[in-house]
Amino acid sequence: MADEWNMPSGELMKGKRGIVMGVANQNSIAWGISKQLAAQGAEIAFTYQGESLERRVRPLVESIGMDFMVPADVTDDESMDAAFAAVKEKWGKIDFLVHSIAFAGKEELQGSMVEKTSREGFRRAMDISVYSFIDAARRGAELMPDGGAIICMTYLGAERTVPSYNVMGVAKAGLEASMRYAARDLGPQGIRVNAISAGAMRTLSLAGIRGGKALMGTGRDWSFLKEDTRMEGVAGAALYLLSDLGHSIAGEVMHVDAGFHAVGVPDEPGE
Ligand code: NAD
């Protein structure tokens, strides 16, 4: 669960305001990141997918003493216009943006990638999981006249094949490339753009992947640390990248997965 860690509080984000996109419930990675940013003094505007999620997200937001929430469906330009306009109207400018959004149909996330990927499924996965980042980065950067920091969330399936991850792996590869191009474009404006590659974590998104539980088991058993990826590590990396601690870091994919990404051949069972 996202909730159980001794979150370091402080002032690393004091005076900074930003947008977090992608809280769906208390297990969302975006929520773990938000709590850590808030504990360090950040003020956050939360975007959520639509009215049906508001009921779940509002109590979380209120539990950390905040109330700025705007709906934003990333597939709908008008909804994105309205969300970023609301932030502009209230704050004028922002310092950071967290993109923690992805989607692919259940039918795409099983079996053979070659067999299962339809044109429409591919288009939808790319639109929601990749284009939305480019779009949000552009809109976010317009609100960062004094520079800032942007992060997105990715997974090892971008770099290596993972069973059932399929078109989402293809999308994550596109997301990581988009992150680097955005870092190139926005760097001269003092905006640092980076990605966190988290190990498998128990969230709604993982539940959509056939064999998601096994992905978590392998991620834990093969990892150097022999443990699940912990929200505190992911949230800590986000804090690092979004605060001034992250100066000079841009275009980076930071792996927070207990070392799993660096394993070539796992230990023999029993050794
Ligand atoms: P999650 O289901 O809690 O978050 C996914 C979010 O995407 C939800 O808030 C959902 O509302 C949002 N979303 C989907 N379609 C949308 C749309 N059209 N408009 C607006 N929002 C939309 O799951 P999560 O695991 O916290 O996922 C967050 C990010 O982390 C994703 O990019 C995911 O790929 C990535 N990630 C997850 C894991 C993992 O194992 N859980 C590992 C690495 C990376």
XYZ file of C-alpha atoms and ligand atoms in Angstrom:
315
model
C 0.000 0.000 0.000
C 1.086 3.486 -0.746
C 0.410 4.818 2.693
C 2.859 3.162 5.009
C 6.155 4.917 5.112
C 7.850 7.411 7.277
C 7.706 10.291 4.836
C 10.473 12.844 5.289
C 8.933 16.261 5.784
C 10.761 19.493 5.109
C 10.865 22.499 2.831
C 12.431 21.201 -0.361
C 9.281 22.143 -2.300
C 8.333 25.203 -0.271
C 7.016 27.969 -2.532
C 6.644 25.573 -5.462
C 3.344 24.898 -7.170
C 2.578 22.256 -9.719
C 0.165 19.915 -11.417
C -0.135 16.195 -10.711
C -1.990 14.227 -13.388
C -3.046 10.637 -12.708
C -4.374 10.091 -9.202
C -7.151 7.477 -9.429
C -7.049 6.033 -5.900
C -4.832 5.677 -2.845
C -2.601 3.142 -4.614
C -1.833 5.370 -7.600
C 1.823 6.204 -8.060
C 0.719 9.814 -8.587
C -0.769 9.771 -5.103
C 2.404 8.488 -3.445
C 4.363 11.204 -5.235
C 1.808 13.860 -4.258
C 1.973 13.017 -0.588
C 5.762 13.256 -0.584
C 5.751 16.561 -2.483
C 3.129 17.968 -0.105
C 5.152 16.843 2.936
C 7.962 19.004 1.544
C 5.749 22.064 1.154
C 4.485 21.828 -2.433
C 1.082 23.168 -3.450
C -0.610 20.855 -5.927
C -3.355 21.122 -8.539
C -4.734 17.636 -9.166
C -6.187 16.608 -12.490
C -8.343 13.489 -12.574
C -9.806 11.574 -15.469
C -13.470 12.447 -15.022
C -16.406 12.909 -12.739
C -16.604 9.209 -11.860
C -13.185 9.411 -10.180
C -13.872 12.595 -8.258
C -15.556 10.713 -5.437
C -12.429 8.679 -4.796
C -9.852 11.394 -5.367
C -11.410 14.277 -3.408
C -11.072 12.688 0.068
C -7.414 11.937 -0.654
C -6.721 15.501 -1.745
C -8.535 16.875 1.282
C -6.611 14.528 3.588
C -3.439 16.510 2.828
C -5.172 19.834 3.298
C -5.601 20.688 -0.375
C -8.641 21.304 -2.561
C -7.526 22.333 -6.061
C -8.900 19.640 -8.395
C -9.823 19.871 -12.050
C -11.094 17.147 -14.382
C -8.900 16.442 -17.422
C -9.472 13.658 -19.927
C -6.240 13.635 -21.907
C -8.007 12.423 -25.063
C -10.171 15.549 -25.136
C -8.566 18.859 -26.127
C -11.360 20.938 -24.637
C -11.007 19.206 -21.315
C -7.217 19.788 -21.351
C -7.743 23.441 -22.360
C -10.122 23.951 -19.448
C -7.848 22.223 -16.917
C -4.736 24.216 -17.783
C -6.771 27.427 -18.044
C -8.059 26.837 -14.501
C -4.505 26.472 -13.210
C -3.373 29.560 -15.115
C -6.260 31.566 -13.736
C -5.625 30.543 -10.162
C -1.820 30.564 -10.027
C -0.565 32.259 -13.200
C 2.470 29.992 -13.299
C 3.722 26.665 -12.026
C 7.046 25.074 -11.131
C 6.463 21.373 -11.791
C 4.291 18.853 -13.603
C 3.862 15.127 -12.931
C 2.460 12.956 -15.741
C 1.411 9.560 -14.355
C -1.087 8.351 -16.950
C -1.264 5.323 -19.217
C -3.876 3.104 -20.780
C -4.173 0.106 -23.063
C -7.179 -2.170 -23.504
C -7.245 -5.444 -21.568
C -7.448 -7.321 -24.844
C -4.087 -5.827 -25.866
C -2.373 -6.731 -22.593
C -2.260 -10.494 -23.004
C -0.868 -13.144 -25.286
C 1.018 -12.308 -28.451
C 1.748 -8.639 -29.181
C 1.787 -9.446 -32.892
C -1.616 -11.126 -32.744
C -3.370 -8.883 -30.245
C -2.492 -5.358 -31.290
C -5.312 -3.801 -33.299
C -4.946 -0.499 -35.118
C -7.488 1.097 -32.796
C -5.884 -0.408 -29.682
C -2.480 0.846 -30.785
C -3.843 4.300 -31.511
C -5.567 4.522 -28.141
C -2.534 3.316 -26.168
C -0.282 5.810 -27.943
C -2.749 8.668 -27.596
C -3.358 8.241 -23.869
C 0.102 7.052 -22.821
C 2.416 9.047 -25.112
C 0.727 11.957 -26.887
C -0.832 13.067 -23.607
C 2.665 13.558 -22.216
C 3.775 15.686 -25.175
C 0.571 17.715 -24.902
C 0.884 18.160 -21.126
C 4.567 19.082 -21.400
C 3.738 21.816 -23.936
C 0.875 23.167 -21.868
C 2.848 22.890 -18.636
C 5.905 24.635 -20.112
C 3.715 27.581 -21.108
C 3.035 28.044 -17.409
C 6.742 27.853 -16.461
C 8.215 31.242 -17.441
C 10.844 30.891 -14.709
C 11.806 27.304 -15.557
C 10.643 24.170 -13.808
C 10.643 20.398 -13.865
C 8.500 17.744 -15.526
C 8.443 13.993 -14.931
C 6.614 11.038 -16.433
C 6.326 7.408 -15.348
C 7.713 4.543 -17.403
C 8.546 0.845 -17.046
C 11.275 -1.591 -18.084
C 8.921 -2.981 -20.758
C 10.100 -0.030 -22.883
C 13.645 -1.407 -23.006
C 13.151 -5.169 -22.840
C 10.247 -7.482 -23.547
C 7.906 -8.401 -20.720
C 5.097 -10.968 -21.110
C 1.680 -9.396 -21.802
C 3.018 -5.835 -21.564
C 2.877 -5.781 -25.352
C 1.658 -2.522 -26.873
C 2.227 -0.759 -23.574
C 5.937 -1.561 -23.894
C 5.873 -0.012 -27.338
C 4.087 3.021 -25.875
C 6.605 3.339 -23.036
C 9.454 3.296 -25.568
C 7.653 6.161 -27.326
C 7.142 7.925 -24.006
C 10.830 7.696 -23.115
C 11.837 9.051 -26.523
C 9.249 11.841 -26.164
C 10.701 12.668 -22.762
C 14.181 13.074 -24.275
C 12.923 15.292 -27.113
C 10.937 17.388 -24.658
C 14.061 17.682 -22.489
C 15.931 18.933 -25.535
C 13.235 21.434 -26.522
C 12.512 22.790 -23.059
C 16.009 22.668 -21.554
C 16.948 26.113 -22.931
C 13.974 27.527 -20.973
C 15.335 26.062 -17.757
C 12.810 23.235 -17.720
C 14.215 19.835 -16.773
C 12.325 16.841 -18.168
C 12.956 13.318 -16.853
C 11.310 9.927 -16.409
C 11.110 7.478 -13.531
C 11.126 3.820 -14.500
C 9.392 2.122 -11.588
C 9.348 -1.598 -10.915
C 5.971 -3.363 -10.949
C 3.662 -2.019 -8.239
C 0.203 -3.057 -7.143
C -2.079 -0.428 -8.707
C -5.199 -0.341 -10.878
C -3.022 -0.191 -14.002
C -1.123 -3.346 -13.057
C -4.411 -5.163 -12.512
C -5.178 -4.638 -16.215
C -2.154 -6.660 -17.325
C -2.562 -10.412 -17.607
C -0.055 -11.981 -15.213
C 0.593 -8.653 -13.491
C 1.042 -10.438 -10.177
C 3.747 -12.650 -11.654
C 5.500 -9.536 -12.945
C 5.649 -8.286 -9.384
C 6.945 -11.641 -8.126
C 9.730 -11.792 -10.711
C 10.562 -8.130 -10.123
C 11.033 -8.899 -6.449
C 12.753 -12.286 -6.607
C 15.252 -11.358 -9.317
C 15.997 -7.881 -8.014
C 19.275 -7.121 -6.256
C 17.420 -6.016 -3.149
C 15.026 -9.001 -3.194
C 12.093 -6.756 -2.458
C 9.094 -5.146 -4.158
C 9.538 -1.667 -5.519
C 8.497 0.636 -2.704
C 6.387 3.735 -3.140
C 8.744 5.638 -0.885
C 11.568 5.105 -3.364
C 9.461 6.220 -6.312
C 8.135 9.253 -4.440
C 11.633 10.088 -3.217
C 12.977 9.980 -6.771
C 10.156 12.291 -7.874
C 10.977 14.700 -5.069
C 14.632 14.628 -6.087
C 13.908 15.285 -9.754
C 11.272 17.973 -9.144
C 13.082 19.886 -6.404
C 16.292 21.877 -6.715
C 18.187 18.735 -5.668
C 17.742 17.622 -9.240
C 19.672 20.517 -10.799
C 21.585 19.513 -13.954
C 19.547 16.337 -14.487
C 17.619 16.280 -17.763
C 16.689 13.644 -20.299
C 17.246 10.878 -17.746
C 15.341 7.630 -17.167
C 15.874 6.939 -13.471
C 15.203 3.316 -12.528
C 13.540 2.771 -9.174
C 13.058 -0.990 -9.189
C 15.350 -2.523 -6.556
C 17.951 -3.089 -9.297
C 15.795 -5.374 -11.420
C 16.630 -3.518 -14.662
C 20.310 -4.371 -14.296
C 19.849 -8.149 -14.001
C 21.011 -10.150 -16.995
C 20.754 -13.674 -15.611
C 18.938 -14.241 -12.304
C 20.386 -16.253 -9.406
C 19.725 -19.961 -9.541
C 16.798 -20.821 -7.282
C 18.049 -21.924 -3.899
C 21.483 -20.275 -4.126
P -3.231 4.071 -11.866
O -4.270 3.259 -12.559
O -3.444 4.415 -10.453
O -2.942 5.399 -12.688
C -3.182 5.514 -14.070
C -3.883 6.830 -14.266
O -4.096 7.090 -15.663
C -5.251 6.880 -13.596
O -5.306 7.975 -12.702
C -6.215 7.072 -14.738
O -7.335 7.868 -14.391
C -5.308 7.806 -15.711
N -5.872 7.838 -17.081
C -6.107 6.791 -17.918
N -6.717 7.240 -19.036
C -6.864 8.592 -18.891
C -7.451 9.611 -19.680
N -8.009 9.364 -20.881
N -7.417 10.891 -19.220
C -6.867 11.178 -18.012
N -6.314 10.252 -17.211
C -6.312 8.968 -17.650
O -1.902 3.202 -12.031
P -0.360 3.580 -11.780
O 0.341 2.280 -11.725
O -0.235 4.540 -10.683
O 0.043 4.258 -13.163
C 0.619 5.547 -13.243
C 1.767 5.551 -14.243
O 2.828 4.738 -13.740
C 1.408 4.992 -15.614
O 2.100 5.739 -16.606
C 1.968 3.593 -15.535
O 2.230 3.034 -16.811
C 3.241 3.878 -14.771
N 3.913 2.718 -14.180
C 3.229 1.832 -13.410
C 3.895 0.744 -12.868
C 3.152 -0.270 -12.031
O 3.635 -1.384 -11.885
N 2.026 0.058 -11.456
C 5.266 0.573 -13.095
C 5.940 1.508 -13.873
C 5.259 2.575 -14.417
